[in-house]
Every structure is written in structure tokens, then in C-alpha cells.
Amino acid sequence: MSAEEPHEVHLVVNGTTYDVQVPARRLLSDALRHDLGLTGTHVGCEHGVCGACTVLLDGRPVRACLLLAVTVDGHEVTTVEGLAGPDGTLSAVQEGFRQCHGLQCGFCTPGFLTTVTAGLRENPDPTHEEAREMVAGNLCRCTGYQNIVRAVERAAELGREQA
Amino acid sequence: MTTRLTGAPVQRTEDRRLLTGAGRFVDDVQVGPQTLHAAVLRSPHAHARIVDIDVDAVLDLEGVHLVWTHEDLAGVSAPLAEPLPLLIPHPALTHGRTQHALARDEVNHVGEAVAFVVADDRYVAEDAVARIRVTWEVLEPVVGLEQARAGERLVHDDVPGNVGARLEQGTADAEQMAAALEAAPHRLALDLEVERSACTPLEGRGTVARWDPDSDRLQVWTSTQTSTGVRAAVAARLGLDLGQVDVITPDVGGGFGVKINHPWPEELLVPAAARVLGRVVKFTEDRREHFVSSAHERGQLQHVEVGFDDEGRLLALDVEFWHDHGAYTPYGLIVPIITSTQLLGPYKPQLYRVVFESLYTNTTMVTPYRGAGRPQGCYAMERTMDAIAAHLGRDRTEVRAANFIQPDEFPYDQGLVFQDGRELEYDSGDYPALLEKAKALVGWDEFETFRAEMAAEGRRVGIGLACYVEGTGVGPYEGAHVHVETSGKVKVATGLTTQGQGHQTVFAQLVADELGCRFEDVEVVTGDTRRMPYAVGTFASRAAVMSGSAIHLAAKRTKEKALRIAADALEADEADLEIVEGSVRVKGSPGSAIDLGTVAVLSNPLRYAFDEASKAATQFSVGDPGRPPVAEDDEPGLEGKDFYSPERATFASGIHAVVVETDPDTAEVTILKYAVVHDCGTLVNPMIVEGQIHGGVAQGVAGALFERMAYDESGQLLNASFMDFLMPYVTEVPDGIDIDHQETPSPLNPLGIKGAGEAGVIPSAAVFAAAIEDAEGIRVTRMPMSPSDLFHLRTDQRQEPTS
Ligand code: FES
Ligand code: FES
């Protein structure tokens, strides 16, 4: 039995281009974690429901477990590792989660951070209801979401202060 | 002066890593081309005999390194072929049964491990698994408690009636109980039911192992709640000395009980394969595997008989329940024992008798899930309280208050034996005060006005309230090691593990307060057997009580040593010294001071000077030439180690109250208000405690309103994915949880702490059953209550003839 034929893929992740050889069936989540060693993106279900694997594809949130790596050839991917500033300063969203105790085990956190980053770009001044909706597609088993919603509101505040 | 950190909402030190993608979970360890990946063939049948397994088609698949079935295990090490250990044997568990690492002859639930493959990556490993051919003889399964009780089919041929255990205890025997029930002015009987749910942490189970032939040692990373437990199990089963095995628990993506069970088959198979292959091997389970092959909890049928007086005071409480243990009992009887003993909550019945049977079914096994048996106990007791109030036409809070243990009655002995084999003796508490707070917080006394207002708008609302007492901080012990480096940094190690509870922060708070060092200088390591080989684990809300106390004691020892050495150096009296902000100084004269780091230098007499600081500790600069450099009763280094081992558990308590609205058409339940008052003794970090409550409440709401394990009659779990198992999103949890604290410190430990990890989840089924019943005016005896459950309940009860 022969191994699967590898495909050459150029992944632009957090501004860096990576050339990798992957089989056609390799998930983007696995390519990021296992081929590039960017383990910040987590896998909680592998069937598109939990949102832990959410990354930004050309700025828009997508489930990395539902995409094949070969299909994002040449596109811009942002993972949780790319959210902080080059000097390590936390982004407004990261800072909001930190200040509001918006994480416990931290496993779901990368997916929330990417989702909220995109959400606040679209709607920088969400109402309480909109803040809840913004995170309504991601599962967290630890926090009961109370502080995550607060974190979104705080992040919006910080974002406006920075702007 | 520094401010005291205990009691302050200190921000978490662990967050920066987790927020930047720098967390290290088990699946993050050793990613890279050199790592091999494992996959497991799992039983598709709930009950079947294995006639034959053919792995030939796997062997010629490129990239496959190893295939094992049960037959291969004895060749690796004899104990690996034995059934997995029964971790907590109890004399009443007369028919304990555990699975094999890989099934031998028979499988007893869908998902049981049958064969194990290691390959270049998980994709290839799964390809290989799909090529294994098993010939099955399918047997009829036992699914659900009714079938288990009927005993017509057996899960294990040699377990008559499917009864793994029968346990009775109480303050009255059957005869006394019957007489007391007979004599009581009022008497009621209730039949209750609680469904199965599961922990479902977002990170599933995972294990990575590396065999190091150069040092003849095995390193295992695993997502567990007990590193020392896994270490002992791996060593025993692989025929290694304990000293050859290191177990490291890095970041854990939630546990909630399921990760206390050990060893999982993969926790033995992965290290065994790593040793055989000489390569790093990793197993990360997928979501479906987690649903069918880890563990569930909660499923019980209950029958309560109660006799009471005109005030609603409990004269006789007789409880019988049937506990669904699933296919195996590796974690013993912990769950039903807790239900049977913690059922009493804050009340003092004159007589109590409880008997349970723990029954086998051909379903995924049952081990503790956050709350561990307490939600079911609380449900039985609080449903009984509500029934008594309804029977007497009294306010539900009045009936509860009439039964409370009073603040001057502590310590209070319930006359039972708890899960740890100790007497069930409550250490401290103030239940009447809790009730006052709960009523105020939820607006109990104003509710009828609110109900009338809502009714005027055609809306249906209900209120419910449930009380609990929770045994927390069970033994046997935890330990801690505190080490001050010459840089002044303080390294702390404790052996229990961390699954997101903020231990690094909370423990650093305790060290900074006791030792007097800077909070920022403290680094805490948990769950690494190389740093602290003696430990038990993180469960039963025991971390703050047990490790917290041990850390406090170890910091105290370190401080004593620091003061002794500094007193010498400063030529002062120890009693005149204090440590502030990492500096030992003479009280009242801050000018005369010495850094903790320098004290650490002085604590270790040196032969060699390797930097400027160490020069101060070499043989020509310090010491009395007339005495040995290290005194007989001393040791080098500024460090302290200590253990904490309590006589018995501490008892936290609390009350939850909820206001719900039920939709007259869709039967949807909307939460209008959720209130929690609780008492976990001394609060170390209120921000973290509230976070624990939030998470618990969400899991409780989910268990009460949505989550159930949908088994069909052939034992297939129909909802083994997040698509079908209704875990709550933000849209399903209350928008806001009102919390009020009360602190009655525990006299059992130096800090007065009781645990807080599980409180959020315990009263949920009870409190929602009460509120829905109150809104609907129909009896609620089965939980969870989804909209369709409620819809059917309405139709059923309307059809019942009124008596
Ligand atoms: S892992 Fe991709 S959505 Fe859950
Ligand atoms: S913080 Fe643990 S799953 Fe969200």
C-alpha cells in the first residue's frame, strides 16, 4: 500500500509563509497544529460545532476543523498566536478576557478570541444582546459564559479607547 | 505594608499563556513528524462475544507500526493483560467488575476498546482500525435501570440480578423505620427519576509517552485529575519501578470528574507502545470516543417514604434508590455512597434509613461527574421538602427552616459513614442565615405579587429553591514544597492537578501572604510527579482545602527557616524580624534588611563561587570553623515541605433559587432570575470562586433542562456528538447569576477553607423541578425537563383522572 500523494501548499499564517507538503485529506486544524507547530488552535469536536478551532481566514472566522489545508492555499490565516502585538502586547480582546476572568481551563479560549476579534471589527460597539450573540456559536464548558460576555463588552470598551 | 491577598479578587497569572496560544495541553506536547499516533478500534455492539479478530489486512498498510489485541498484551507485560484495577474497593461492592485494557472475549458497552494501532499519523491509524475484521456473536444488552432490575438478562454472567452492590445504612433499621412511619401524623411516598449526563470537558482525554533508553525511564504526559494515580498504575501494569516513571500533567482542558478515573486503557497502551517502539506515541481521543468510551453519571431511580409532623419536621425518612453503574465499576461505589449520605443536606431527620443497589447495564460506565452523586441526593431531599410543603399547605421555605440544623449544633454528627470511610460530621455552618440571604436575593416574599402581575399578562411563572450541604476537602492528604531560589524567586510544587480552577494564582496568594514574598515572584507547579511525588488528586472540591493548607504549612516552614538564617546575618532576634515584599527586616527599622534571595544564598554553604552572589556563601566567607557547615538537625537550601491530612471532610453549604417562565404553547422554560448563596468558608479569591459557581450553574442548568444520554434499546448512544447532545451555548444559560457569599470558616484546617468547585451544579435538578412545578401546577418527578418532556407531562397529567 503506498502513502497518499502529498500536495504542496503555501499557508500564510500570521504573516509568515509556510510551504508544506500535505495529503489532500489533511484538515487545516491538523496542518496548523501538527505541520506548523502552531498549537494555539484547539480541537474540541472535529465536527464544526464547538468553535474551539476557529481561525480567521482573510479576516473572517472559520472552523479550521471543517476545512482542508489544500483549500486555503495562498490565503491569509490568523490564529490565536497572531492576535497580540509584535511586542507581545495583548490585543483589546485578549485584554478584555484577562481582566474579566473570561477563561478557566483556556481550551475554548483561542476560538472565542478569534471569533470576538472578527465580531468587534464588524460591530465595535455591541449592545449586551449583541455581545451575547457574538459568542453564541462557541462552546465553553467551564465559565458558564457570564464572564465571557463581560469580556466582550470590556474588549469593545478597550477597543474604543485605543481607537 | 503589603496588603493581604487572601480574600482579594487577584487576577490570574495563568492567563497570559492561555490567551496567546502558548498553553500546553497534552495534544500540544511533541507535535512534529517524529511522533507516532494511536487509534483504537471500539466495540460497535453493546453486548457481544468476540469470536475472532483478524488484523492481517492492517499489517501491510504503509505507516503502521504496531497492532495489538488482547492476545498481545501478556507478551508486553503480564499485568497488562489483567482486568484494569478496581480503584476504590468497598466491602459492599460484592461484584465489582472492570474492563481489560483491550477486551478479552466479551464487550459490555458500545465504545469498549478492542484493538490498538500505532501509525505515522492519526489518519493512517484510523485507516488501519477500519481494516480490522472482528467476528462477533451479538448478545442481548441490558439498557436502562428497569431492565437491569428485572434481571432477566445479565450484563456479566456471574453477577446475579445485575447487582454489583447493595448498601444500607442509617440511624434506624427497617423495623424501626416502619414503626416510625406508621406513627407519624403525616406520610408521603415519592417516586423520582434522574437521567444520565456527562462531564464532557472541551478537551477530551489524551496521553503522550516517551521512553528514554539512556536513563531507563518513562515519561508520560496525560490529561488527568491524578498524576500520582496514573504513575502508580502505569508502573504496576508495565512492570516498572515507580522511580522509573514520571507523569506530567500540563494544562488540562477541563475535567469535571471524568479525568479522575484511571488508568484509561490508553494510559497504559500508549506508554507500553512507546517503550516497545522506542518512539514518542500520542493518543488524543475524538469527541465521539469521549461520549462512548469515557464515563457518564447521574442516572438513578429513587423511592422516598417520609413521615412528618404538622410543622413539616422530618420524623422518619426512608429512601431506596437504584443506581445505574454502566458496564463496569472501576471507581467503586463513590457516587451512590455520596447520594445516600449527602441527601440529608442541612436537615436533621429524627430517623433516616437509606438502601441502594448499584446495577450493571450494557452502557458506558458511570464515575463521578462534578457534584458526584450529590445532585441526585439533593434532588430526592428537596423534592421531598416541596412535597411536604404542598401537603401541609405551607410555605416551602418554612418547612425547610423547621428542619435545619441550628448554628449552635455544630459539629453535627449525622450518624452515617461518608465516602472516605469517616463519620459524616458537619464541621460548621449557618443555614438559617443562608436562607434569609437566599430569600432576599431572589425576592421570595415578593414573588406572589410578581406572579399575579405576570398572570395578568397571560404569562406563567414559577419559583423554586433548593438547599444543599457538600462534603468537600476529603483526604487522605496533599503535600507541598516551597523553595526560595537565590534570585528571590519562589518555586512552589504541589502534586494535585489543575483543570482551570486558577490554582497557580490562588496558591501563589497563599504563599505570598504567609512567606511575605512578592506575589509576582511565586511560580506554582501542579501535577508533576518529578516535583511532588506524593499526592492524591483534584476532585471533590479538595484543592484549596488540601493543597492550599499544605502550601500554607510549607510556606510557614520556609518562613521559619528564613527568619532563623536572617536573624544570624542581621544579628537580631528572630522575634523582631518580619518579611515584607521579599525582604527580611527588623520590625520598625526597615533600613536593616536582607533579601530572601540572599537568605537563600546563605542557607547553602558552598565550596565553589560561580557568581557574585554565591561568593557570600563560600567556605572562606561564612560559617564558624568550629562547627560543621550544615548543622546536624538542618539541611542546605531555603525550602520547606509539609503535608496536610485532615481528620475528616469539611462541609460547604448553599442555596440556589430560580424564577422561570414556561411557555403555554411551546413548553419552553425561560430563566428569569438565578440566585446563589453559598458558604465555602474562607474565600481565597472571590473572583475565581464566582467563576466556579458560574460554570457549575451552567452545567447544572444543562443537566436539568437539556442533557441526557439517549440510548436506544440496543444500547447505541444516539447523541454521541455535540451536534446531538445539547450542551449549552451562551443562549441556554441565565443572563446574569446573582451571588451572595457567607463565610463560616472550617475549624478543620489552618485557613478555614471549604471547597467551592462543585456547589454550582448540585441543586440544579431540584431547583428547576421545583420552579417548573410551581409554574405549571403539575407534579414533576423526572429530570431533565426539556420542552418536549414538559409538553408530554402536561398532556399526561391532564389526562389523569382527578381524585
Ligand atoms: S473543533 Fe472545530 S468546531 Fe469543534
Ligand atoms: S474555559 Fe474551559 S472550555 Fe472554556
Coordinates of C-alpha atoms in Angstrom, one line a residue, chain A:
Chain A
M1 CA 0.0 0.0 0.0
S2 CA 1.5 3.3 -0.9
A3 CA 1.3 6.5 1.1
E4 CA -1.0 9.2 -0.1
E5 CA 0.2 11.6 -2.7
P6 CA 1.3 14.8 -1.0
H7 CA 0.3 18.3 -2.2
E8 CA 2.4 21.4 -1.9
V9 CA 0.5 24.1 0.0
H10 CA 1.6 27.7 0.8
L11 CA 0.0 28.8 4.0
V12 CA 0.3 32.4 5.0
V13 CA -0.2 32.2 8.8
N14 CA 0.1 35.3 11.0
G15 CA 2.0 37.0 8.2
T16 CA 4.5 34.2 7.7
T17 CA 4.5 32.0 4.6
Y18 CA 5.0 28.3 5.2
D19 CA 5.4 25.7 2.4
V20 CA 4.2 22.4 3.5
Q21 CA 3.5 19.0 1.9
V22 CA 0.2 17.6 3.0
P23 CA -2.1 14.9 1.8
A24 CA -5.3 16.1 0.3
R25 CA -7.4 15.0 3.3
R26 CA -5.4 16.9 5.9
L27 CA -7.6 19.2 7.9
L28 CA -6.5 22.8 8.3
S29 CA -6.6 22.4 12.1
D30 CA -4.2 19.5 11.9
A31 CA -1.9 21.2 9.4
L32 CA -1.7 24.3 11.7
R33 CA -1.1 22.2 14.8
H34 CA 1.0 19.3 13.6
D35 CA 2.7 20.6 10.5
L36 CA 3.4 24.2 11.5
G37 CA 3.5 23.6 15.3
L38 CA 1.0 26.3 16.0
T39 CA -0.8 24.5 18.8
G40 CA -2.8 27.5 19.9
T41 CA -5.7 26.4 17.7
H42 CA -7.6 23.7 19.6
V43 CA -9.8 20.9 18.5
G44 CA -12.8 20.1 20.7
C45 CA -15.1 18.2 18.4
E46 CA -13.8 18.0 14.9
H47 CA -17.3 18.3 13.6
G48 CA -17.8 22.1 13.4
V49 CA -19.9 22.6 16.5
C50 CA -17.7 23.7 19.4
G51 CA -15.8 26.6 17.7
A52 CA -12.6 25.9 19.6
C53 CA -10.7 25.6 16.3
T54 CA -11.9 28.9 14.9
V55 CA -9.3 30.9 13.0
L56 CA -9.6 33.9 10.7
L57 CA -9.4 33.3 7.0
D58 CA -8.8 36.5 5.2
G59 CA -10.2 38.2 8.3
R60 CA -13.3 36.1 8.6
P61 CA -13.9 33.5 11.3
V62 CA -14.0 29.9 10.0
R63 CA -13.8 26.4 11.6
A64 CA -10.4 25.0 10.9
C65 CA -11.7 21.5 11.5
L66 CA -14.1 21.8 8.6
L67 CA -11.5 23.0 6.0
L68 CA -8.9 21.0 4.2
A69 CA -5.5 22.6 4.3
V70 CA -5.2 22.3 0.5
T71 CA -8.2 24.6 0.0
V72 CA -6.6 27.6 1.8
D73 CA -3.5 27.6 -0.4
G74 CA -2.3 31.2 -0.5
H75 CA -4.9 32.7 1.7
E76 CA -4.2 34.7 4.9
V77 CA -4.8 32.7 8.1
T78 CA -4.8 34.3 11.6
T79 CA -4.6 32.1 14.6
V80 CA -4.6 33.0 18.3
E81 CA -0.8 33.2 18.1
G82 CA -1.2 36.2 15.7
L83 CA -3.5 38.3 17.9
A84 CA -1.1 40.0 20.2
G85 CA 1.1 42.9 19.0
P86 CA 4.6 42.2 17.7
D87 CA 6.0 43.3 21.1
G88 CA 3.7 40.9 22.9
T89 CA 1.1 43.5 23.9
L90 CA -2.2 41.8 24.3
S91 CA -5.0 42.9 21.9
A92 CA -8.0 44.5 23.3
V93 CA -9.9 41.3 23.0
Q94 CA -7.2 39.3 24.9
E95 CA -7.0 42.0 27.5
G96 CA -10.8 42.0 27.9
F97 CA -10.8 38.3 28.6
R98 CA -7.9 38.6 31.0
Q99 CA -9.5 41.4 33.0
C100 CA -12.9 39.8 33.2
H101 CA -11.8 36.3 34.1
G102 CA -13.3 35.2 30.8
L103 CA -11.4 31.9 30.8
Q104 CA -10.8 29.0 33.1
C105 CA -9.1 26.0 31.5
G106 CA -8.4 28.1 28.5
F107 CA -9.1 25.3 26.0
C108 CA -12.0 27.1 24.3
T109 CA -10.4 30.4 24.6
P110 CA -8.5 30.7 21.2
G111 CA -11.7 30.1 19.4
F112 CA -13.5 32.8 21.4
L113 CA -10.7 35.2 20.9
T114 CA -10.6 34.9 17.1
T115 CA -14.4 34.9 16.9
V116 CA -14.7 38.1 19.0
T117 CA -11.8 39.8 17.2
A118 CA -13.7 39.4 13.9
G119 CA -17.1 40.2 15.6
L120 CA -15.8 43.5 17.1
R121 CA -14.3 44.5 13.8
E122 CA -17.7 44.3 12.3
N123 CA -19.5 45.8 15.3
P124 CA -17.2 47.7 17.6
D125 CA -20.0 48.9 19.8
P126 CA -22.2 45.9 20.6
T127 CA -25.2 46.1 22.9
H128 CA -25.4 43.5 25.6
E129 CA -27.6 41.3 23.4
E130 CA -25.2 41.7 20.5
A131 CA -22.3 40.8 22.8
R132 CA -24.1 37.6 23.7
E133 CA -24.9 36.8 20.1
M134 CA -21.3 37.4 19.1
V135 CA -20.2 34.3 21.2
A136 CA -23.3 32.3 20.7
G137 CA -21.6 29.9 18.2
N138 CA -18.8 28.8 20.6
L139 CA -19.0 26.2 23.4
C140 CA -17.3 26.7 26.7
R141 CA -17.8 24.0 29.4
C142 CA -16.1 25.9 32.2
T143 CA -17.1 29.5 32.6
G144 CA -20.9 29.5 32.2
Y145 CA -20.3 32.3 29.7
Q146 CA -21.1 35.0 32.3
N147 CA -17.6 36.5 32.2
I148 CA -17.1 35.8 28.5
V149 CA -19.9 38.2 27.7
R150 CA -18.4 40.7 30.1
A151 CA -15.1 40.3 28.4
V152 CA -16.6 41.0 25.0
E153 CA -18.1 44.2 26.4
R154 CA -14.9 45.2 28.1
A155 CA -12.9 44.4 24.9
A156 CA -15.3 46.7 23.0
E157 CA -14.6 49.4 25.5
L158 CA -10.8 49.0 25.3
G159 CA -11.0 48.9 21.5
R160 CA -12.8 52.2 21.5
E161 CA -10.3 53.7 23.9
Q162 CA -7.5 52.6 21.6
A163 CA -9.1 53.9 18.5

